[in-house]
Amino acid sequence: AGSMTVKNEDPNAPRSLPAGTEFVSPTGAKFRSDFPVTIPPAKKTLTNDRRGATVASSEQTVFVEAEVQGPAGIIADPNKYQITGITPADSKNLYGLGRKFDLSKQDYQGTNKAYTFDPVSETWSPVPDMNASRWYPTLLPLADGTVLTLSGLDNVGQITNRAEVFDPKTQTWADRKDLTRLFSTYPAVFQTAVPNRLVFSGANAGYGPADQGRTPGFWDISNNVFTPIPGLRDQDMIQTGGTAFIGPVQDQRLAVVGGGAIGESPRSTGRIDFLDLNSPSPAFRPGPMMPEGVRYPNLVNLPDDSTLISNGSWDYRGKGASNNHLAEFLRPDGTLTPAADPAVGRDYHSEGLLLPDGRVLTAGSDPLFDDPKNTVSGTFEQRIEIYSPPYMYQGNRPTVTDAPSTMTMGSTAHIATPDASRIRTARLIKASTATHVTTVDMRSVALDVRPSPGGVDVTVPPQPEIVTPGPYMLFLVDDRGVPSEAKMVTVPTKPAPSTTRSARASSR
C-alpha cells in the first residue's frame, strides 16, 4: 500500500474517481484506491510563441492498496499506472504515478468528513467536508466562536501543516493558508487571554517528525509568528503528556503533566511543570513530581479550583502491565495531594470528564497487551468508573434553584439560591471534549459574585478569549469549598463590533 499521485493533463475539465478505482502497473500489478479523489483541470497558459499555449498538469494524491497480499504486491520502483474503466481518450490525460510499494508499516490515512453532535438528541449530523483530510487533528474553539483545525495525517498518511476554520453559523470551512506551522498529531494548543495568541504546551499524540512540531511556544495566528518557550524539563518526553489550565483561566497558568519519549518507548516522566502566560518572560517552572512516570494522564478541572490527575501508564499503551492506578489533586498553589486510587487501569484511548453533579467520569483504555509478558493481545476497556471528590462528603451542598440558560459575555445574571449567605465563588466550567490525553477546550472561568435578594448576582467576564463561546456548567461554591450541582448555561458568541457608520456620517 502507499500513495498514488493521480495526474490530469486535460485543461478543460476536472476528473473525479470513486473509491475503489483500480490502477494497473506496466507489469500488471493492480492497486485500488481507498478514497474518492477529484483532480482539477490542468493549468493552461497562453504564450506569445508558435506553441500558443503551455499546459501544466494538475495532481492529487490518494491512498491505494494492492489487490493481492504479501510479496506479490511489492513494487520496488516508481511507475506510471493506467486507470481501469476510463475511455482511451481520457487515459491519455489521466493516469497514476506510483511510488515504491512494499511491506513496511503504513501510517494511518485521514478522512475529510466532519460532523456536529447534538447532546440533547444524542445524534450526529454531517456538515460539509473539510478542505483537507485529517487523522488525529486538534479542534480548538476560538474566541470568535469558530473552530481552528490543526495537524493530522492526510489521505496518504503524511503529516499536514494545513490549517482551516469551521464556522458553525454558516456551516462552512475556510482554509487559513497564512498559517503554516507544523505540529505533531493532536497538538495541545490553547486559546490564551491575548487576542490571536495561542499557546502550544509541546504535548501531542505522537505522529509526525521527531525534529519538528514538538517545541512549546506562543503562536500568533494573525501573522503566523511562533515564539518558543524555554524551560520545560524532560522535553524529549512530552509525547502523550497532559496539559490543562490550573485554577481559574483568568490566572493564565498552565500545567504540563507526564509524557513519554517518542514512539513505542518505555521511557516516561512524572514531571509537572508550570507556565505563567502573564509573565513578562514566560518560561516553564518546575513543579512537583508524580509518584511514577505517567503517559496518558487524565486532567479534569474541578469547581473548587483543583485539578484531578488520574490514570495513565508508565510504558507505551500499558505494555508490561504498566497502568498506574493512581490519582492526585493538583491544587492551585502548585502542590499535590493524594486522591482515591482508581480501581480500573487506563492508558491509551481513555478520558476523564467532569459531570454536572461535581463527580468525575473516567472511561476507555486500549492497551497493546493484557498480560505482563506482552503475549496476550489487549482488550478495549468498556467499564466506566465514577470518582466522587471529598467535597461530596462535607455536609449539605449549596443549591441553585434557578439560573438563566444563556449568559452573555459582560452581563450580570441573578442566580436563585437559599444559600446566598455562604456562597463565596462561582465558576463556569466548559463542557469539554477529551481524547488522546488532549482536552484543549477545558477551562474554568471565575465569575464575580455579590449577594442579591433571593440569591446572588454573578457577572461574566467580557473577554471572549477568557469565556470562549459554548456550553458551560455553572457551579456555586460555598465557604467550605463545596460546590452546588451545576446548571447548564450557554455563552453565545460575542457580536462583532459594528462598522456601520451613522446615516448622518454616511451622507457627508
Coordinates of C-alpha atoms in Angstrom, one line a residue:
A1 CA 0.0 0.0 0.0
G2 CA 1.0 3.6 -0.3
S3 CA 0.5 6.9 -2.1
M4 CA -0.7 7.2 -5.7
T5 CA -0.4 10.6 -7.4
V6 CA -3.2 11.0 -10.0
K7 CA -2.3 13.4 -12.8
N8 CA -4.7 15.3 -15.1
E9 CA -3.3 16.9 -18.3
D10 CA -6.7 18.0 -19.6
P11 CA -7.2 21.8 -19.1
N12 CA -10.9 21.6 -20.0
A13 CA -12.4 19.6 -17.1
P14 CA -11.8 18.2 -13.7
R15 CA -11.8 14.4 -13.2
S16 CA -13.4 12.5 -10.3
L17 CA -12.6 8.9 -9.5
P18 CA -14.6 7.0 -6.9
A19 CA -13.2 4.9 -4.0
G20 CA -12.2 1.5 -5.3
T21 CA -10.7 2.8 -8.6
E22 CA -8.2 0.3 -10.0
F23 CA -4.7 1.4 -11.1
V24 CA -2.6 -1.1 -13.1
S25 CA 1.2 -1.0 -13.5
P26 CA 3.1 -1.9 -16.7
T27 CA 3.8 -5.3 -15.2
G28 CA 0.1 -5.9 -14.4
A29 CA 0.2 -5.2 -10.7
K30 CA -3.1 -3.9 -9.5
F31 CA -4.0 -1.4 -6.7
R32 CA -7.3 0.0 -5.6
S33 CA -7.9 3.4 -4.0
D34 CA -9.3 3.7 -0.5
F35 CA -11.0 7.1 -1.1
P36 CA -12.6 9.1 -3.8
V37 CA -10.5 11.8 -5.4
T38 CA -11.1 14.8 -7.7
I39 CA -8.3 16.1 -9.8
P40 CA -8.7 19.8 -11.0
P41 CA -8.2 20.7 -14.7
A42 CA -4.7 21.2 -15.9
K43 CA -3.5 24.8 -16.0
K44 CA -3.3 26.3 -19.5
T45 CA -1.2 29.4 -20.0
L46 CA -1.2 31.3 -23.3
T47 CA 2.2 32.1 -24.8
N48 CA 3.4 34.5 -27.5
D49 CA 5.4 31.9 -29.4
R50 CA 4.3 29.4 -32.1
R51 CA 3.1 26.9 -29.4
G52 CA 0.3 29.3 -28.5
A53 CA -0.1 27.8 -25.0
T54 CA 1.5 25.6 -22.4
V55 CA -0.3 23.1 -20.2
A56 CA 0.8 22.2 -16.7
S57 CA -0.8 19.0 -15.3
S58 CA -2.7 19.1 -12.1
E59 CA -2.5 16.3 -9.5
Q60 CA -4.0 14.9 -6.3
T61 CA -2.8 12.1 -4.1
V62 CA -4.9 9.1 -2.9
F63 CA -4.0 6.1 -0.8
V64 CA -4.1 2.8 -2.6
E65 CA -3.7 -0.9 -1.5
A66 CA -2.5 -3.9 -3.5
E67 CA -5.2 -6.3 -4.7
V68 CA -3.0 -9.2 -3.7
Q69 CA -1.5 -9.8 -0.3
G70 CA 2.1 -10.3 0.6
P71 CA 5.3 -10.1 -1.6
A72 CA 3.4 -10.5 -4.9
G73 CA 2.2 -6.9 -4.5
I74 CA 5.6 -5.3 -3.9
I75 CA 6.6 -2.7 -6.4
A76 CA 10.2 -1.6 -5.9
D77 CA 10.4 1.3 -8.4
P78 CA 8.2 4.3 -9.3
N79 CA 5.8 3.5 -12.2
K80 CA 3.1 5.0 -14.4
Y81 CA -0.2 3.4 -13.9
Q82 CA -3.2 3.0 -16.2
I83 CA -6.7 3.6 -14.7
T84 CA -9.2 0.9 -15.3
G85 CA -12.7 1.9 -16.7
I86 CA -11.9 5.2 -18.3
T87 CA -12.0 5.8 -22.1
P88 CA -8.9 5.5 -24.3
A89 CA -9.1 9.3 -24.9
D90 CA -9.3 10.0 -21.1
S91 CA -6.4 7.7 -20.5
K92 CA -4.1 9.9 -22.5
N93 CA -4.7 12.7 -20.0
L94 CA -5.5 10.9 -16.7
Y95 CA -3.1 8.4 -15.1
G96 CA -1.4 7.5 -11.9
L97 CA 2.2 7.8 -10.7
G98 CA 3.0 5.3 -8.0
R99 CA 5.9 5.4 -5.6
K100 CA 7.5 2.3 -4.1
F101 CA 5.0 -0.1 -2.6
D102 CA 6.4 -2.6 -0.1
L103 CA 5.6 -4.3 3.2
S104 CA 6.8 -1.5 5.5
K105 CA 4.3 -0.2 8.1
Q106 CA 2.0 2.4 6.8
D107 CA 0.7 5.3 8.9
Y108 CA -3.0 5.9 9.1
Q109 CA -4.9 7.8 6.5
G110 CA -7.2 10.7 7.3
T111 CA -10.7 11.5 6.0
N112 CA -12.2 14.9 5.3
K113 CA -15.6 14.0 6.8
A114 CA -16.9 16.2 9.5
Y115 CA -19.9 16.1 11.9
T116 CA -21.6 18.0 14.6
F117 CA -23.1 16.4 17.7
D118 CA -26.4 17.3 19.4
P119 CA -26.1 16.4 23.1
V120 CA -29.9 16.7 23.6
S121 CA -31.0 14.3 20.9
E122 CA -27.6 12.4 21.0
T123 CA -27.3 12.4 17.3
W124 CA -24.5 13.1 14.8
S125 CA -25.2 15.3 11.7
P126 CA -22.8 15.6 8.7
V127 CA -21.6 19.0 7.8
P128 CA -19.6 20.0 4.6
D129 CA -16.4 18.1 4.2
M130 CA -13.1 19.6 5.4
N131 CA -10.8 21.0 2.8
A132 CA -8.1 18.6 4.0
S133 CA -8.2 15.0 5.1
R134 CA -7.0 14.5 8.7
W135 CA -6.4 11.7 11.2
Y136 CA -5.7 12.8 14.8
P137 CA -6.3 16.6 14.3
T138 CA -6.9 19.1 17.1
L139 CA -10.2 21.1 17.0
L140 CA -9.7 24.3 19.0
P141 CA -12.6 26.6 19.8
L142 CA -11.6 30.2 19.2
A143 CA -12.8 33.4 20.8
D144 CA -15.0 34.3 17.8
G145 CA -16.9 31.0 18.0
T146 CA -15.2 29.4 15.1
V147 CA -13.1 26.2 15.4
L148 CA -9.5 26.1 14.3
T149 CA -8.5 22.7 12.9
L150 CA -4.8 21.7 13.0
S151 CA -2.5 18.9 12.1
G152 CA -3.3 15.3 11.5
L153 CA -2.2 12.8 8.9
D154 CA -3.6 13.4 5.4
N155 CA -5.2 11.0 3.0
V156 CA -1.9 9.3 2.3
G157 CA -0.7 9.2 5.9
Q158 CA 1.6 12.2 5.8
I159 CA 1.6 14.9 8.5
T160 CA -0.1 18.1 7.3
N161 CA 0.6 21.7 8.2
R162 CA -2.7 22.9 6.6
A163 CA -4.9 24.9 8.9
E164 CA -8.6 25.6 8.4
V165 CA -11.5 27.1 10.3
F166 CA -15.1 25.8 10.7
D167 CA -17.8 28.4 11.1
P168 CA -20.8 26.9 12.9
K169 CA -23.1 29.7 11.9
T170 CA -22.5 29.3 8.2
Q171 CA -21.6 25.6 8.4
T172 CA -18.6 26.3 6.1
W173 CA -14.8 25.5 6.1
A174 CA -12.2 28.1 5.1
D175 CA -8.5 27.4 4.6
R176 CA -6.1 29.6 6.6
K177 CA -3.3 29.5 4.0
D178 CA -1.4 32.0 6.1
L179 CA -1.0 29.6 9.0
T180 CA 1.7 27.1 8.1
R181 CA 3.1 25.9 11.5
L182 CA 3.7 22.2 11.6
F183 CA 2.5 20.3 14.7
S184 CA 2.6 16.6 15.6
T185 CA -0.8 14.9 15.8
Y186 CA -3.3 16.1 18.4
P187 CA -1.2 19.1 19.5
A188 CA -2.1 20.6 22.9
V189 CA -2.9 24.1 21.6
F190 CA -4.9 26.6 23.8
Q191 CA -6.6 30.0 23.3
T192 CA -4.9 32.5 25.6
A193 CA -6.3 35.7 27.1
V194 CA -4.4 37.7 24.4
P195 CA -6.4 38.1 21.1
N196 CA -5.0 36.0 18.3
R197 CA -2.4 34.4 20.6
L198 CA -2.4 30.6 21.1
V199 CA -0.1 28.6 23.3
F200 CA 1.3 25.1 22.5
S201 CA 2.5 23.2 25.5
G202 CA 4.5 20.7 23.4
A203 CA 2.3 17.8 24.3
N204 CA 1.0 15.7 21.4
A205 CA -0.2 12.2 20.4
G206 CA 3.0 11.4 18.6
Y207 CA 2.7 11.1 14.8
G208 CA 5.0 13.5 12.9
P209 CA 8.7 14.1 12.5
A210 CA 10.8 13.8 15.6
D211 CA 12.6 17.1 15.0
Q212 CA 9.7 19.3 14.1
G213 CA 6.3 20.3 15.6
R214 CA 7.2 19.5 19.2
T215 CA 8.7 22.7 20.6
P216 CA 6.4 24.6 23.1
G217 CA 5.7 28.2 22.2
F218 CA 3.3 31.0 21.6
W219 CA 1.7 31.1 18.2
D220 CA 0.3 34.4 16.8
I221 CA -2.4 33.4 14.3
S222 CA -2.6 37.0 13.0
N223 CA 0.9 36.7 11.4
N224 CA 1.9 33.0 11.8
V225 CA 4.8 34.0 14.1
F226 CA 5.8 31.3 16.6
T227 CA 7.9 32.2 19.7
P228 CA 9.4 29.2 21.5
I229 CA 9.0 29.0 25.3
P230 CA 12.0 27.7 27.2
G231 CA 12.4 25.7 30.5
L232 CA 10.3 22.6 30.0
R233 CA 12.0 19.7 31.8
D234 CA 12.2 16.3 30.0
Q235 CA 11.2 17.9 26.8
D236 CA 12.1 14.7 24.9
M237 CA 9.4 13.0 26.9
I238 CA 6.4 15.3 26.2
Q239 CA 4.6 12.9 23.8
T240 CA 1.3 11.6 25.4
G241 CA 1.7 14.2 28.2
G242 CA -1.3 16.0 29.6
T243 CA -1.9 19.8 29.6
A244 CA -4.5 22.0 31.4
F245 CA -5.2 25.4 32.8
I246 CA -5.0 25.2 36.6
G247 CA -7.3 27.3 38.7
P248 CA -9.5 30.0 37.0
V249 CA -8.5 30.6 33.4
Q250 CA -8.1 34.3 34.3
D251 CA -4.9 33.3 36.2
Q252 CA -3.5 32.1 32.8
R253 CA -1.4 29.3 34.3
L254 CA -0.8 26.0 32.5
A255 CA 0.4 22.7 33.9
V256 CA 2.1 20.1 31.8
V257 CA 1.9 16.6 33.4
G258 CA 3.9 13.5 32.4
G259 CA 4.5 12.1 29.0
G260 CA 7.0 9.7 27.4
A261 CA 9.6 9.5 24.7
I262 CA 8.7 9.5 21.0
G263 CA 7.2 6.3 19.7
E264 CA 6.9 2.9 21.5
S265 CA 9.4 3.8 24.1
P266 CA 9.3 2.6 27.8
R267 CA 10.7 5.9 28.9
S268 CA 8.3 8.2 30.8
T269 CA 8.4 11.1 33.2
G270 CA 6.3 12.2 36.2
R271 CA 7.3 15.8 35.7
I272 CA 4.8 18.6 36.4
D273 CA 5.9 22.0 35.1
F274 CA 4.0 25.3 35.3
L275 CA 3.8 28.1 32.8
D276 CA 2.6 31.6 33.7
L277 CA 1.3 33.1 30.5
N278 CA 1.2 36.5 32.0
S279 CA 4.8 36.6 32.9
P280 CA 7.0 39.3 31.2
S281 CA 9.4 36.5 30.3
P282 CA 7.3 33.3 30.1
A283 CA 9.2 30.1 30.9
F284 CA 8.3 26.8 32.3
R285 CA 9.0 26.4 36.1
P286 CA 9.5 23.1 37.9
G287 CA 6.6 21.8 39.9
P288 CA 6.1 18.6 41.9
M289 CA 6.7 15.1 40.6
M290 CA 4.0 12.5 40.2
P291 CA 4.7 9.3 42.2
E292 CA 5.5 7.5 38.9
G293 CA 6.2 8.3 35.3
V294 CA 2.9 8.6 33.5
R295 CA 1.8 8.6 29.9
Y296 CA -1.9 9.5 29.0
P297 CA -2.9 11.1 32.4
N298 CA -6.4 12.5 32.5
L299 CA -6.6 16.1 33.8
V300 CA -10.0 17.4 34.9
N301 CA -10.7 20.9 36.3
L302 CA -13.0 20.8 39.4
P303 CA -15.2 23.6 40.7
D304 CA -13.1 24.0 43.9
D305 CA -10.2 25.1 41.6
S306 CA -8.2 21.9 42.0
T307 CA -7.4 19.6 39.1
L308 CA -7.8 15.9 39.3
I309 CA -5.0 13.9 37.6
S310 CA -5.8 10.2 37.2
N311 CA -4.8 7.0 35.5
G312 CA -2.2 6.6 32.7
S313 CA 0.6 4.1 32.4
W314 CA 4.4 4.4 32.7
D315 CA 5.0 2.4 29.5
Y316 CA 3.7 2.9 26.0
R317 CA 0.0 1.8 25.8
G318 CA 0.1 0.0 29.1
K319 CA 2.8 -2.5 27.9
G320 CA 4.2 -4.8 30.6
A321 CA 1.1 -4.3 32.8
S322 CA 2.2 -0.7 33.5
N323 CA -1.1 1.0 34.2
N324 CA -0.5 3.4 37.2
H325 CA -3.8 3.1 39.2
L326 CA -3.1 6.4 40.8
A327 CA -4.9 9.8 41.2
E328 CA -3.7 13.1 42.7
F329 CA -5.1 16.5 43.3
L330 CA -3.1 19.4 41.8
R331 CA -4.0 22.4 43.9
P332 CA -3.9 26.0 42.6
D333 CA -0.9 26.7 44.8
G334 CA 1.0 24.0 42.9
T335 CA 1.0 21.3 45.5
L336 CA 0.0 17.6 45.0
T337 CA -2.2 15.7 47.4
P338 CA -3.4 12.1 47.0
A339 CA -6.8 11.1 45.8
A340 CA -8.5 7.7 46.0
D341 CA -6.8 5.2 43.6
P342 CA -8.8 4.2 40.5
A343 CA -9.9 0.6 40.5
V344 CA -9.6 0.4 36.7
G345 CA -6.3 0.9 35.0
R346 CA -6.5 3.2 31.9
D347 CA -3.9 4.2 29.3
Y348 CA -4.3 4.9 25.6
H349 CA -7.8 5.9 24.3
S350 CA -9.1 6.9 27.8
E351 CA -10.7 10.1 29.0
G352 CA -11.9 11.9 32.1
L353 CA -14.8 14.4 32.2
L354 CA -16.4 16.5 34.9
L355 CA -20.1 15.7 35.4
P356 CA -22.7 18.4 36.3
D357 CA -23.1 16.9 39.8
G358 CA -19.4 17.5 40.5
R359 CA -18.2 13.9 40.1
V360 CA -15.7 12.8 37.5
L361 CA -16.3 10.1 34.9
T362 CA -13.4 8.1 33.6
A363 CA -13.7 5.7 30.7
G364 CA -11.9 3.8 27.9
S365 CA -8.4 2.4 27.7
D366 CA -6.8 0.5 24.8
P367 CA -3.7 -1.5 26.0
L368 CA -1.5 -3.3 23.5
F369 CA -1.4 -6.3 25.7
D370 CA -3.4 -7.7 28.6
D371 CA -0.5 -9.5 30.5
P372 CA 2.8 -8.5 32.0
K373 CA 4.8 -10.6 29.5
N374 CA 3.1 -8.9 26.5
T375 CA 1.8 -12.2 25.0
V376 CA -1.9 -11.7 25.1
S377 CA -3.5 -9.1 22.8
G378 CA -5.1 -6.2 24.7
T379 CA -8.8 -5.8 25.2
F380 CA -10.6 -2.4 24.9
E381 CA -11.8 -1.3 28.4
Q382 CA -15.6 -0.9 28.5
R383 CA -16.1 -0.3 32.2
I384 CA -16.9 3.2 33.3
E385 CA -15.7 4.5 36.7
I386 CA -17.2 7.4 38.6
Y387 CA -15.0 9.3 41.1
S388 CA -16.6 11.4 44.0
P389 CA -14.2 14.1 45.3
P390 CA -14.1 14.8 49.0
Y391 CA -16.3 17.8 48.7
M392 CA -19.2 15.4 48.0
Y393 CA -19.0 14.3 51.7
Q394 CA -18.7 17.6 53.6
G395 CA -22.4 18.1 54.6
N396 CA -25.2 19.9 52.8
R397 CA -24.2 21.2 49.4
P398 CA -25.4 24.7 48.3
T399 CA -28.3 24.5 45.8
V400 CA -29.2 26.5 42.7
T401 CA -33.0 26.8 42.4
D402 CA -33.0 28.9 39.2
A403 CA -30.5 30.2 36.7
P404 CA -30.7 31.6 33.1
S405 CA -30.0 29.1 30.3
T406 CA -28.0 31.8 28.4
M407 CA -25.4 34.2 29.9
T408 CA -23.7 36.7 27.6
M409 CA -20.2 38.0 28.0
G410 CA -20.0 41.0 30.2
S411 CA -23.6 40.5 31.5
T412 CA -24.8 40.1 35.1
A413 CA -27.3 37.4 35.9
H414 CA -29.3 36.6 39.0
I415 CA -28.8 33.1 40.4
A416 CA -31.5 32.0 42.8
T417 CA -30.2 30.0 45.9
P418 CA -31.3 29.7 49.5
D419 CA -27.6 29.5 50.5
A420 CA -26.6 33.0 49.3
S421 CA -25.0 33.9 52.7
R422 CA -22.4 31.2 52.3
I423 CA -21.6 31.4 48.6
R424 CA -18.1 32.6 48.1
T425 CA -17.3 31.8 44.4
A426 CA -19.0 30.9 41.2
R427 CA -17.4 29.0 38.3
L428 CA -18.3 28.4 34.7
I429 CA -16.6 25.2 33.6
K430 CA -16.6 24.3 29.9
A431 CA -18.5 21.2 28.9
S432 CA -15.3 19.9 27.3
T433 CA -14.2 17.1 25.0
A434 CA -11.4 14.7 25.8
T435 CA -9.4 12.3 23.6
H436 CA -5.8 11.0 23.4
V437 CA -4.8 13.0 26.5
T438 CA -5.9 16.2 24.7
T439 CA -8.6 18.5 26.2
V440 CA -8.0 21.8 24.6
D441 CA -11.4 23.3 25.3
M442 CA -11.5 22.7 29.1
R443 CA -11.4 25.9 31.2
S444 CA -12.8 27.1 34.5
V445 CA -14.0 30.7 34.4
A446 CA -14.3 32.7 37.7
L447 CA -17.4 34.9 37.9
D448 CA -17.7 38.0 40.1
V449 CA -20.2 37.2 42.9
R450 CA -22.2 39.5 45.1
P451 CA -25.3 39.0 47.3
S452 CA -28.7 39.8 45.9
P453 CA -32.2 39.3 47.3
G454 CA -33.1 35.7 47.0
G455 CA -29.7 34.6 45.8
V456 CA -26.5 36.0 44.2
D457 CA -25.7 38.1 41.2
V458 CA -22.8 36.8 39.0
T459 CA -21.0 38.7 36.3
V460 CA -19.5 37.0 33.3
P461 CA -16.1 38.4 32.1
P462 CA -16.5 40.4 28.9
Q463 CA -13.4 38.9 27.0
P464 CA -14.2 36.2 24.5
E465 CA -10.6 35.0 24.9
I466 CA -11.5 34.1 28.5
V467 CA -15.0 32.9 28.0
T468 CA -14.8 31.1 24.7
P469 CA -18.3 30.6 23.4
G470 CA -20.2 27.3 24.0
P471 CA -21.8 25.2 26.7
Y472 CA -20.8 25.6 30.4
M473 CA -21.6 24.1 33.8
L474 CA -22.5 26.9 36.3
F475 CA -21.4 26.0 39.9
L476 CA -21.8 28.0 43.1
V477 CA -19.2 27.2 45.7
D478 CA -19.6 27.8 49.4
D479 CA -17.3 28.9 52.2
R480 CA -16.1 25.3 52.7
G481 CA -15.2 24.8 49.0
V482 CA -18.3 22.7 48.5
P483 CA -19.9 23.1 45.1
S484 CA -23.6 23.0 44.1
E485 CA -24.8 20.8 41.4
A486 CA -24.4 22.6 38.1
K487 CA -26.9 24.3 35.9
M488 CA -26.2 24.1 32.1
V489 CA -25.5 27.5 30.6
T490 CA -24.7 28.6 27.1
V491 CA -22.4 31.5 26.4
P492 CA -23.1 32.7 22.9
T493 CA -20.6 34.2 20.5
K494 CA -19.9 37.9 21.2
P495 CA -21.2 40.0 18.4
A496 CA -18.5 41.7 16.3
P497 CA -18.2 45.5 16.7
S498 CA -20.4 47.3 14.3
T499 CA -18.6 49.1 11.5
T500 CA -21.7 50.7 10.1
R501 CA -21.5 54.5 10.2
S502 CA -24.5 56.6 11.2
A503 CA -26.8 57.9 8.5
R504 CA -25.7 61.4 9.1
A505 CA -22.0 60.5 8.8
S506 CA -22.7 58.4 5.7
S507 CA -24.4 61.3 3.9
R508 CA -21.3 63.5 4.0

